[in-house]
Coordinates of C-alpha atoms and ligand atoms in Angstrom, one line a residue:
X7 CA 108.4 -14.3 -201.0
X8 CA 105.9 -15.8 -198.5
X9 CA 102.7 -17.3 -200.2
X10 CA 100.2 -18.3 -197.6
X11 CA 97.8 -20.9 -198.7
X12 CA 94.3 -21.9 -197.6
X13 CA 94.7 -24.4 -195.2
X14 CA 92.6 -27.6 -194.7
X15 CA 91.7 -27.2 -191.4
X16 CA 88.0 -27.7 -190.3
X17 CA 85.9 -30.5 -190.5
X18 CA 86.6 -33.0 -193.3
X19 CA 83.8 -35.0 -194.7
X20 CA 83.5 -38.6 -193.6
X21 CA 83.7 -40.4 -196.7
X22 CA 84.2 -43.6 -195.2
X23 CA 84.1 -46.7 -197.5
X24 CA 84.4 -44.5 -200.5
X25 CA 88.2 -43.9 -199.5
X26 CA 89.1 -47.6 -200.5
X27 CA 89.1 -46.8 -203.9
X28 CA 91.0 -43.7 -204.1
X29 CA 94.7 -44.0 -205.5
X30 CA 96.7 -41.0 -204.4
X31 CA 100.5 -40.5 -205.3
X32 CA 102.9 -38.4 -203.5
X33 CA 105.7 -37.2 -205.7
X34 CA 108.7 -35.9 -204.1
X35 CA 112.1 -34.5 -205.6
X36 CA 115.2 -35.8 -204.2
X37 CA 117.1 -33.3 -202.4
X38 CA 115.5 -30.7 -204.8
X39 CA 117.6 -27.3 -204.6
X40 CA 121.0 -29.1 -204.0
X41 CA 120.3 -31.3 -207.2
X42 CA 119.2 -28.7 -209.3
X43 CA 122.5 -26.7 -208.5
X44 CA 124.5 -29.9 -209.0
X45 CA 122.9 -30.5 -212.4
X46 CA 123.6 -26.8 -213.3
X47 CA 127.2 -26.8 -212.3
X48 CA 128.6 -30.3 -213.2
X49 CA 131.9 -29.4 -211.2
X50 CA 129.7 -30.0 -208.3
X51 CA 128.7 -33.6 -209.0
X52 CA 129.9 -36.1 -206.1
X53 CA 130.6 -33.4 -203.8
X54 CA 128.8 -32.5 -200.7
X55 CA 126.7 -29.4 -201.4
X56 CA 124.4 -27.5 -198.9
X57 CA 121.8 -24.8 -200.1
X58 CA 121.0 -22.6 -197.3
X59 CA 121.9 -19.5 -195.3
X60 CA 125.6 -19.4 -194.4
X61 CA 125.3 -16.7 -192.0
X62 CA 125.3 -17.3 -188.0
X63 CA 121.4 -17.8 -187.9
X64 CA 121.1 -19.5 -191.5
X65 CA 119.6 -22.7 -191.7
X66 CA 120.1 -25.6 -194.3
X67 CA 117.4 -25.4 -196.7
X68 CA 118.5 -28.9 -198.8
X69 CA 121.5 -30.8 -199.4
X70 CA 123.0 -33.3 -201.4
X71 CA 123.3 -37.1 -200.4
X72 CA 127.2 -36.7 -200.3
X73 CA 126.4 -34.0 -197.5
X74 CA 123.9 -36.3 -195.5
X75 CA 126.4 -39.0 -195.3
X76 CA 128.0 -36.6 -192.5
X77 CA 124.6 -36.5 -191.0
X78 CA 123.7 -33.0 -192.6
X79 CA 120.0 -32.8 -193.0
X80 CA 117.5 -29.9 -193.8
X81 CA 116.3 -27.7 -191.2
X82 CA 119.5 -28.0 -189.4
X83 CA 121.2 -24.8 -188.1
X84 CA 124.2 -24.2 -190.8
X85 CA 126.7 -23.7 -188.0
X86 CA 125.9 -27.6 -187.2
X87 CA 126.2 -28.6 -190.8
X88 CA 129.6 -26.9 -191.1
X89 CA 130.8 -28.4 -188.5
X90 CA 129.7 -32.1 -189.4
X91 CA 130.8 -31.3 -193.2
X92 CA 133.6 -28.7 -193.3
X93 CA 134.4 -29.5 -196.7
X94 CA 130.9 -29.0 -197.9
X95 CA 130.4 -26.3 -200.8
X96 CA 127.7 -23.7 -199.1
X97 CA 125.4 -22.2 -201.8
X98 CA 122.9 -19.5 -201.2
X99 CA 120.6 -20.7 -203.6
X100 CA 118.6 -19.3 -206.5
X101 CA 114.9 -19.6 -205.7
X102 CA 113.9 -18.1 -209.2
X103 CA 115.9 -21.3 -210.8
X104 CA 113.7 -23.6 -208.3
X105 CA 110.3 -22.1 -209.0
X106 CA 111.3 -22.7 -212.9
X107 CA 112.0 -26.3 -212.1
X108 CA 108.9 -26.5 -209.9
X109 CA 106.8 -25.2 -212.8
X110 CA 108.2 -27.9 -215.1
X111 CA 107.5 -30.7 -212.5
X112 CA 104.0 -29.6 -212.5
X113 CA 103.6 -29.6 -216.1
X114 CA 104.8 -33.2 -216.2
X115 CA 102.4 -34.2 -213.1
X116 CA 99.3 -32.4 -215.0
X117 CA 99.6 -34.8 -217.8
X118 CA 97.9 -37.5 -215.6
X119 CA 95.2 -35.7 -213.4
X120 CA 93.8 -32.2 -212.8
X121 CA 94.0 -33.1 -209.2
X122 CA 97.3 -31.9 -208.4
X123 CA 98.0 -30.3 -205.1
X124 CA 101.3 -28.7 -204.4
X125 CA 102.7 -28.9 -201.1
X126 CA 106.0 -27.0 -201.7
X127 CA 108.2 -26.3 -204.7
X128 CA 109.1 -29.9 -204.9
X129 CA 106.4 -31.9 -203.5
X130 CA 102.9 -32.6 -204.7
X131 CA 100.0 -35.1 -204.0
X132 CA 98.1 -36.3 -206.9
X133 CA 94.7 -38.0 -206.8
X134 CA 94.9 -40.4 -209.8
X135 CA 91.6 -42.5 -208.9
X136 CA 90.0 -41.5 -212.1
X137 CA 93.2 -42.0 -214.4
X138 CA 94.2 -45.3 -213.7
X139 CA 92.0 -47.0 -216.6
X140 CA 93.9 -44.4 -218.9
X141 CA 97.4 -44.6 -217.6
X142 CA 97.4 -47.9 -215.4
X143 CA 98.0 -48.6 -212.2
X144 CA 99.0 -45.9 -209.4
X145 CA 102.6 -47.8 -209.5
X146 CA 103.1 -47.7 -213.2
X147 CA 102.3 -44.0 -213.1
X148 CA 104.9 -43.6 -210.5
X149 CA 107.4 -45.1 -212.5
X150 CA 106.2 -43.1 -215.7
X151 CA 106.7 -40.0 -213.8
X152 CA 110.2 -40.9 -212.3
X153 CA 111.2 -41.5 -216.1
X154 CA 109.9 -38.3 -217.4
X155 CA 111.4 -36.3 -214.7
X156 CA 114.7 -38.1 -215.2
X157 CA 114.7 -37.6 -218.9
X158 CA 113.2 -34.1 -219.4
X159 CA 114.5 -32.4 -216.0
X160 CA 117.6 -34.4 -215.3
X161 CA 116.4 -34.9 -211.7
X162 CA 115.2 -37.6 -209.3
X163 CA 112.0 -37.8 -207.6
X164 CA 110.6 -40.6 -205.5
X165 CA 106.9 -41.4 -205.8
X166 CA 104.9 -43.0 -202.7
X167 CA 101.2 -44.8 -203.7
X168 CA 98.6 -45.3 -201.4
X169 CA 95.0 -45.1 -200.6
X170 CA 95.5 -41.9 -198.3
X171 CA 97.4 -39.0 -198.5
X172 CA 99.1 -40.2 -195.2
X173 CA 100.1 -43.7 -197.0
X174 CA 101.2 -42.0 -200.2
X175 CA 103.4 -39.5 -198.1
X176 CA 105.0 -42.3 -196.0
X177 CA 105.7 -44.3 -199.1
X178 CA 107.4 -41.7 -200.8
X179 CA 109.7 -41.4 -197.9
X180 CA 110.3 -45.2 -198.2
X181 CA 111.1 -44.7 -201.6
X182 CA 114.1 -42.6 -201.3
X183 CA 117.6 -43.1 -201.4
X184 CA 119.3 -43.7 -197.9
X185 CA 122.8 -42.0 -196.6
X186 CA 124.8 -43.0 -194.0
X187 CA 128.4 -42.9 -193.1
X188 CA 129.1 -46.5 -195.0
X189 CA 127.5 -44.9 -198.2
X190 CA 124.8 -44.0 -200.5
X191 CA 121.8 -46.8 -201.0
X192 CA 119.5 -46.2 -204.0
X193 CA 116.0 -46.4 -203.0
X194 CA 113.3 -48.5 -204.8
X195 CA 112.1 -45.1 -206.3
X196 CA 108.5 -46.4 -205.9
X197 CA 106.8 -47.4 -203.1
X198 CA 102.9 -48.6 -203.1
X199 CA 101.3 -49.3 -199.6
X200 CA 98.1 -51.4 -200.7
X201 CA 95.2 -51.3 -198.3
X202 CA 96.0 -55.0 -196.8
X203 CA 99.3 -53.7 -195.9
X204 CA 98.7 -50.7 -194.1
X205 CA 99.3 -51.6 -190.5
X206 CA 101.9 -53.8 -191.3
X207 CA 104.0 -51.0 -193.0
X208 CA 102.5 -48.0 -190.5
X209 CA 102.5 -49.6 -187.2
X210 CA 106.3 -50.2 -186.7
X211 CA 107.0 -46.6 -187.6
X212 CA 108.0 -44.0 -184.6
X213 CA 105.2 -41.8 -183.7
X214 CA 106.9 -38.8 -185.1
X215 CA 106.6 -40.2 -188.7
X216 CA 102.6 -39.1 -188.3
X217 CA 101.5 -36.1 -189.3
X218 CA 101.4 -33.4 -186.9
X219 CA 103.4 -35.0 -184.1
X220 CA 106.2 -32.7 -183.4
X221 CA 108.7 -32.8 -180.8
X222 CA 106.3 -31.6 -177.9
X223 CA 103.7 -34.1 -178.8
X224 CA 106.3 -36.8 -179.2
X225 CA 107.5 -36.2 -175.8
X226 CA 104.3 -36.4 -174.0
X227 CA 103.7 -39.7 -176.0
X228 CA 107.2 -41.1 -174.9
X229 CA 106.1 -40.2 -171.3
X230 CA 103.4 -42.3 -171.9
X231 CA 105.4 -45.4 -173.1
X232 CA 104.0 -44.9 -176.5
X233 CA 107.0 -44.9 -179.1
X234 CA 105.6 -46.6 -182.0
X235 CA 102.4 -45.7 -184.4
X236 CA 101.2 -49.4 -183.5
X237 CA 101.3 -48.6 -179.7
X238 CA 99.3 -45.4 -180.5
X239 CA 96.7 -47.0 -182.1
X240 CA 96.1 -49.6 -179.1
X241 CA 95.1 -46.9 -177.1
X242 CA 91.6 -45.6 -177.0
X243 CA 90.5 -42.8 -179.0
X244 CA 88.9 -41.3 -175.6
X245 CA 92.3 -41.6 -173.7
X246 CA 94.3 -39.9 -176.5
X247 CA 91.8 -37.2 -176.5
X248 CA 92.4 -36.7 -172.8
X249 CA 95.9 -36.5 -173.2
X250 CA 96.3 -34.4 -176.3
X251 CA 93.1 -32.4 -176.5
X252 CA 90.2 -33.2 -178.5
X253 CA 91.2 -32.2 -181.9
X254 CA 94.7 -33.4 -181.8
X255 CA 93.8 -36.6 -179.9
X256 CA 90.8 -37.4 -182.4
X257 CA 92.9 -36.9 -185.8
X258 CA 96.3 -38.9 -184.4
X259 CA 94.3 -41.7 -183.4
X260 CA 92.6 -42.1 -186.7
X261 CA 96.1 -41.7 -188.4
X262 CA 97.4 -44.3 -186.3
X263 CA 94.4 -46.6 -187.7
X264 CA 95.2 -45.5 -191.2
X265 CA 92.0 -43.5 -191.5
X266 CA 92.6 -40.3 -193.4
X267 CA 90.2 -38.5 -195.5
X268 CA 91.8 -35.6 -196.3
X269 CA 91.2 -34.7 -200.1
X270 CA 93.7 -33.9 -202.9
X271 CA 93.0 -30.2 -203.0
X272 CA 93.9 -28.8 -206.2
X273 CA 95.3 -25.3 -207.1
X274 CA 95.3 -23.7 -203.6
X275 CA 95.2 -20.0 -204.5
X276 CA 97.6 -17.6 -202.5
X277 CA 95.8 -16.0 -199.6
X278 CA 98.8 -13.9 -198.7
X279 CA 101.8 -12.3 -200.6
X280 CA 104.9 -10.9 -198.5
X281 CA 108.3 -10.8 -197.8
X282 CA 110.3 -11.2 -194.5
X283 CA 114.1 -10.6 -193.5
X284 CA 116.0 -12.0 -190.4
X285 CA 119.0 -10.0 -189.6
X286 CA 122.2 -11.3 -188.6
X287 CA 122.0 -8.8 -185.8
X288 CA 119.3 -6.9 -184.4
X289 CA 118.5 -3.8 -186.1
X290 CA 117.5 -0.5 -183.9
X291 CA 117.7 2.5 -186.3
X292 CA 114.1 3.5 -187.2
X293 CA 115.2 4.9 -190.4
X294 CA 117.3 1.9 -191.6
X295 CA 114.2 -0.2 -190.6
X296 CA 111.5 1.8 -192.8
X297 CA 114.1 1.7 -195.6
X298 CA 114.4 -2.1 -195.5
X299 CA 110.5 -2.3 -194.8
X300 CA 109.9 -0.1 -198.2
X301 CA 112.3 -2.7 -199.9
X302 CA 110.0 -5.4 -199.0
X303 CA 107.1 -3.7 -199.8
X304 CA 108.1 -3.1 -203.4
X305 CA 109.0 -6.5 -203.7
X306 CA 105.9 -7.8 -202.4
X307 CA 103.8 -5.4 -204.2
X308 CA 105.4 -6.1 -207.6
X309 CA 104.8 -9.7 -207.0
X310 CA 101.0 -8.9 -206.2
X311 CA 100.9 -7.4 -209.5
X312 CA 102.4 -9.9 -211.3
X313 CA 99.8 -12.2 -209.9
X314 CA 96.8 -9.7 -211.1
X315 CA 96.0 -9.3 -207.7
X316 CA 95.3 -6.2 -205.1
X317 CA 95.4 -6.3 -201.2
X318 CA 93.0 -4.7 -198.8
X319 CA 95.1 -5.7 -195.7
X320 CA 98.7 -4.9 -195.2
X321 CA 100.4 -6.5 -192.2
X322 CA 104.1 -5.6 -190.6
X323 CA 105.5 -8.5 -188.5
X324 CA 108.3 -7.9 -186.0
X325 CA 110.3 -10.3 -184.0
X326 CA 112.7 -8.6 -181.5
X327 CA 115.9 -9.4 -179.9
X328 CA 114.1 -11.3 -177.1
X329 CA 111.9 -13.4 -179.5
X330 CA 108.7 -12.1 -178.7
X331 CA 106.7 -11.2 -181.9
X332 CA 104.2 -9.0 -182.7
X333 CA 102.0 -8.1 -186.0
X334 CA 100.2 -4.7 -186.8
X335 CA 97.8 -4.8 -189.8
X336 CA 95.3 -2.4 -191.2
X337 CA 92.6 -3.3 -193.5
X338 CA 91.7 -0.4 -196.3
X339 CA 88.3 0.4 -197.8
X340 CA 89.4 -0.6 -201.0
X341 CA 92.0 -2.9 -202.5
X342 CA 95.5 -1.5 -203.5
X343 CA 98.4 -2.7 -205.7
X344 CA 100.5 0.7 -206.0
X345 CA 103.9 0.3 -204.3
X346 CA 103.6 3.9 -202.7
X347 CA 99.9 3.3 -201.5
X348 CA 101.0 -0.2 -199.7
X349 CA 104.2 1.5 -198.6
X350 CA 102.3 4.6 -196.9
X351 CA 100.3 2.1 -194.6
X352 CA 103.2 -0.2 -193.8
X353 CA 105.5 3.0 -192.9
X354 CA 102.7 4.1 -190.2
X355 CA 102.4 0.5 -188.8
X356 CA 105.9 0.3 -188.1
X357 CA 106.0 3.9 -186.9
X358 CA 103.4 2.5 -184.4
X359 CA 106.1 0.2 -182.8
X360 CA 108.5 0.8 -179.9
X361 CA 111.7 -0.5 -181.5
X362 CA 113.7 -0.3 -178.3
X363 CA 114.2 -3.8 -177.9
X364 CA 116.1 -4.6 -181.1
X365 CA 114.5 -5.8 -184.2
X366 CA 115.6 -9.5 -185.3
X367 CA 112.9 -10.1 -188.0
X368 CA 111.0 -7.9 -190.2
X369 CA 108.5 -8.5 -192.5
X370 CA 105.4 -7.2 -194.6
X371 CA 102.6 -9.4 -196.0
X372 CA 99.6 -8.6 -198.1
X373 CA 96.3 -10.1 -197.8
X374 CA 92.6 -9.8 -198.5
X375 CA 93.7 -10.4 -201.9
X376 CA 91.2 -10.1 -204.9
X377 CA 90.6 -8.7 -208.5
X378 CA 92.6 -5.3 -209.0
X379 CA 89.3 -4.0 -210.7
X380 CA 87.0 -4.7 -207.7
X381 CA 86.3 -2.1 -205.0
X382 CA 86.4 1.5 -204.5
X383 CA 89.3 2.6 -206.8
X384 CA 87.1 4.6 -208.8
X385 CA 86.1 6.9 -206.1
X386 CA 87.1 10.4 -206.7
X387 CA 86.0 12.1 -203.5
X388 CA 89.2 12.6 -201.4
X389 CA 87.6 13.6 -198.6
X390 CA 87.3 11.1 -195.7
X391 CA 84.9 8.3 -196.3
X392 CA 82.1 8.4 -194.3
X393 CA 82.1 6.3 -191.1
X394 CA 85.4 7.7 -190.4
X395 CA 84.6 7.4 -186.5
X396 CA 85.4 3.9 -187.2
X397 CA 88.7 2.7 -185.9
X398 CA 91.0 1.4 -188.4
X399 CA 91.8 -2.5 -187.0
X400 CA 95.4 -1.9 -186.7
X401 CA 95.1 1.1 -185.0
X402 CA 92.6 -0.1 -182.3
X403 CA 95.2 -3.1 -181.8
X404 CA 98.0 -0.4 -181.5
X405 CA 96.0 1.9 -179.4
X406 CA 96.4 0.2 -175.9
X407 CA 100.0 0.8 -176.1
X408 CA 100.5 3.5 -178.3
X409 CA 97.7 6.1 -177.9
X410 CA 95.6 8.1 -179.9
X411 CA 98.6 9.4 -182.0
X412 CA 98.9 6.1 -183.2
X413 CA 95.3 5.8 -184.4
X414 CA 95.8 9.2 -186.3
X415 CA 98.7 8.4 -188.1
X416 CA 97.6 5.2 -189.4
X417 CA 94.2 6.8 -190.5
X418 CA 95.9 9.5 -192.2
X419 CA 98.1 6.9 -193.9
X420 CA 95.2 5.1 -194.8
X421 CA 93.7 8.3 -196.4
X422 CA 97.1 9.0 -198.0
X423 CA 97.1 5.3 -199.4
X424 CA 93.8 5.7 -201.3
X425 CA 95.1 9.1 -202.8
X426 CA 98.5 7.3 -203.9
X427 CA 96.5 4.4 -205.3
X428 CA 94.5 6.7 -207.8
X429 CA 97.8 8.7 -208.5
X430 CA 100.2 5.6 -209.2
X431 CA 97.8 3.1 -210.3
X432 CA 98.6 3.3 -214.0
X433 CA 102.2 4.3 -213.5
X434 CA 103.1 1.2 -211.8
X435 CA 102.1 -1.0 -214.7
X436 CA 104.5 1.1 -216.9
X437 CA 107.4 0.6 -214.1
X438 CA 106.8 -3.2 -213.8
X439 CA 107.1 -3.2 -217.8
X440 CA 110.2 -1.6 -217.6
X441 CA 111.7 -3.8 -215.1
X442 CA 110.4 -7.1 -217.1
X443 CA 112.4 -5.8 -219.9
X444 CA 115.4 -4.1 -218.2
X445 CA 115.6 -5.9 -214.9
X446 CA 114.6 -5.1 -211.2
X447 CA 117.0 -2.3 -210.6
X448 CA 116.1 -0.3 -213.9
X449 CA 113.8 2.0 -212.1
X450 CA 112.2 2.1 -208.2
X451 CA 110.7 4.4 -205.8
X452 CA 113.0 6.9 -204.7
X453 CA 112.9 5.6 -201.1
X454 CA 114.9 2.9 -202.6
X455 CA 117.8 4.5 -203.6
X456 CA 121.0 3.8 -201.7
X457 CA 124.3 5.0 -202.1
X458 CA 125.0 1.7 -204.2
X459 CA 122.3 1.9 -206.8
X460 CA 118.8 1.1 -206.7
X461 CA 118.2 -1.7 -204.3
X462 CA 115.8 -4.2 -205.2
X463 CA 116.1 -7.9 -204.2
X464 CA 115.7 -10.4 -206.6
X465 CA 112.5 -12.3 -205.4
X466 CA 113.3 -15.1 -203.0
X467 CA 117.0 -14.9 -203.4
X468 CA 118.9 -16.1 -200.2
X469 CA 115.7 -16.9 -198.3
X470 CA 117.0 -19.2 -195.7
X471 CA 118.1 -16.9 -193.6
X472 CA 121.1 -14.5 -193.7
X473 CA 124.1 -14.9 -195.8
X474 CA 127.4 -14.0 -194.5
X475 CA 127.7 -10.3 -194.2
X476 CA 128.3 -8.6 -197.3
X477 CA 129.0 -4.9 -197.8
X478 CA 125.2 -4.2 -199.6
X479 CA 123.1 -7.0 -198.2
X480 CA 121.3 -7.5 -195.0
X481 CA 119.1 -10.3 -194.6
X482 CA 117.0 -12.5 -196.6
X483 CA 113.6 -13.5 -197.5
X484 CA 112.0 -16.9 -196.6
X485 CA 108.9 -18.6 -198.4
X486 CA 106.5 -19.8 -196.0
X487 CA 103.7 -22.1 -196.8
X488 CA 101.3 -22.7 -194.1
X489 CA 102.2 -26.3 -192.8
X490 CA 99.6 -28.4 -194.2
X491 CA 101.9 -31.6 -194.4
X492 CA 104.6 -31.8 -192.0
X493 CA 106.0 -35.2 -190.9
X494 CA 108.0 -36.4 -193.9
Ligands
MG501 MG1 111.7 -33.4 -201.6

């Protein structure tokens, strides 16, 4: 499942001296997915375990420290990991288990402050500035959280403590165990960077340790002879802005001087819900692609209803064999949550695309989320709505390439979607109830029926790229959060 969240872009309030008083924790589980697998299956203890896509284009999602001793790390192509560590146990992963464990983690964290910002399933910022009089210093809260995670979840985490998100994040990294050829060295578990220690801690680090410095920016900085954060801090903000652009230059200049006013934003609500699959070989057959798309629509619509939301915008995303990528989207007059209604729009969008380049990735996402009750679902007039001349947005985007037929097709689908939403609205609730009780494959739309039975992908299973090809399964779903806190 793809859960896009509100990002923190845009100008941030300058708080100035007020930030001195903030106490921020960054809690990060140690090799989370892999540790859950090892805990649930003691036979794996002490072995190199890699969770990720085992297929040709799979990547490592997580690995145990025993695997890291061989140089394996997350985001590495699985083929490379397999070469480095041929004896590793490869697991597809069980996303639903990680979601459950993440909820348990959040239940522990919520005991300390309501200001918890989840960054990913296994990582969160806490603003505990207002909690120190109740629970003691940030460091003692860090130790307490580690103890509870160990005792209640039988898992390990590391905690960073600082005055800013930047410091807390870098500190939790310093708190982690280290694995090298010579063995696994336990980390301190909790590291605090005090205000007066910030420069001494920050400035020797390589520039890539900073948020927002990816390989491209790093290369540019290296070309200028800048390798450490300290050297970055020595540059004037103006020259950095000149080299890297105004926004990036200013931001990095501030970070390098330990200025980071970004607040901890609790409860980021999902902005979109969706699924996407990367295929182990490019697909060409429109019928096959439509069937796969409808399965993703079904899974996404179910997640949408479970979240008690309805969507107005349906987006279909494709990446082709040559790596070019397009999206086609359409915004409806009113919110929909019925699978057939969403499916009708998605199908028309896919039909508008020329598939002759071969499809490497296919995805659908639902956005413009709101209350299912709001909007126009009570409209009984099934005739075209007034203002029908208006071009649907997907259609207008597609029109340049695909001509007026596409416009008509998407508009027809839009009308069909409204009709289906009305006729299916109450039925989908019953379908969800049956699935809840008897499992995902108990009932499904006719388009999902295949010779092997009804195919409903379990939410988030094998989402890190394709598993090794199997008789019945194609690809994988990948959870994506908009990158908010890279760099760790
Ligand atoms: Mg982690």
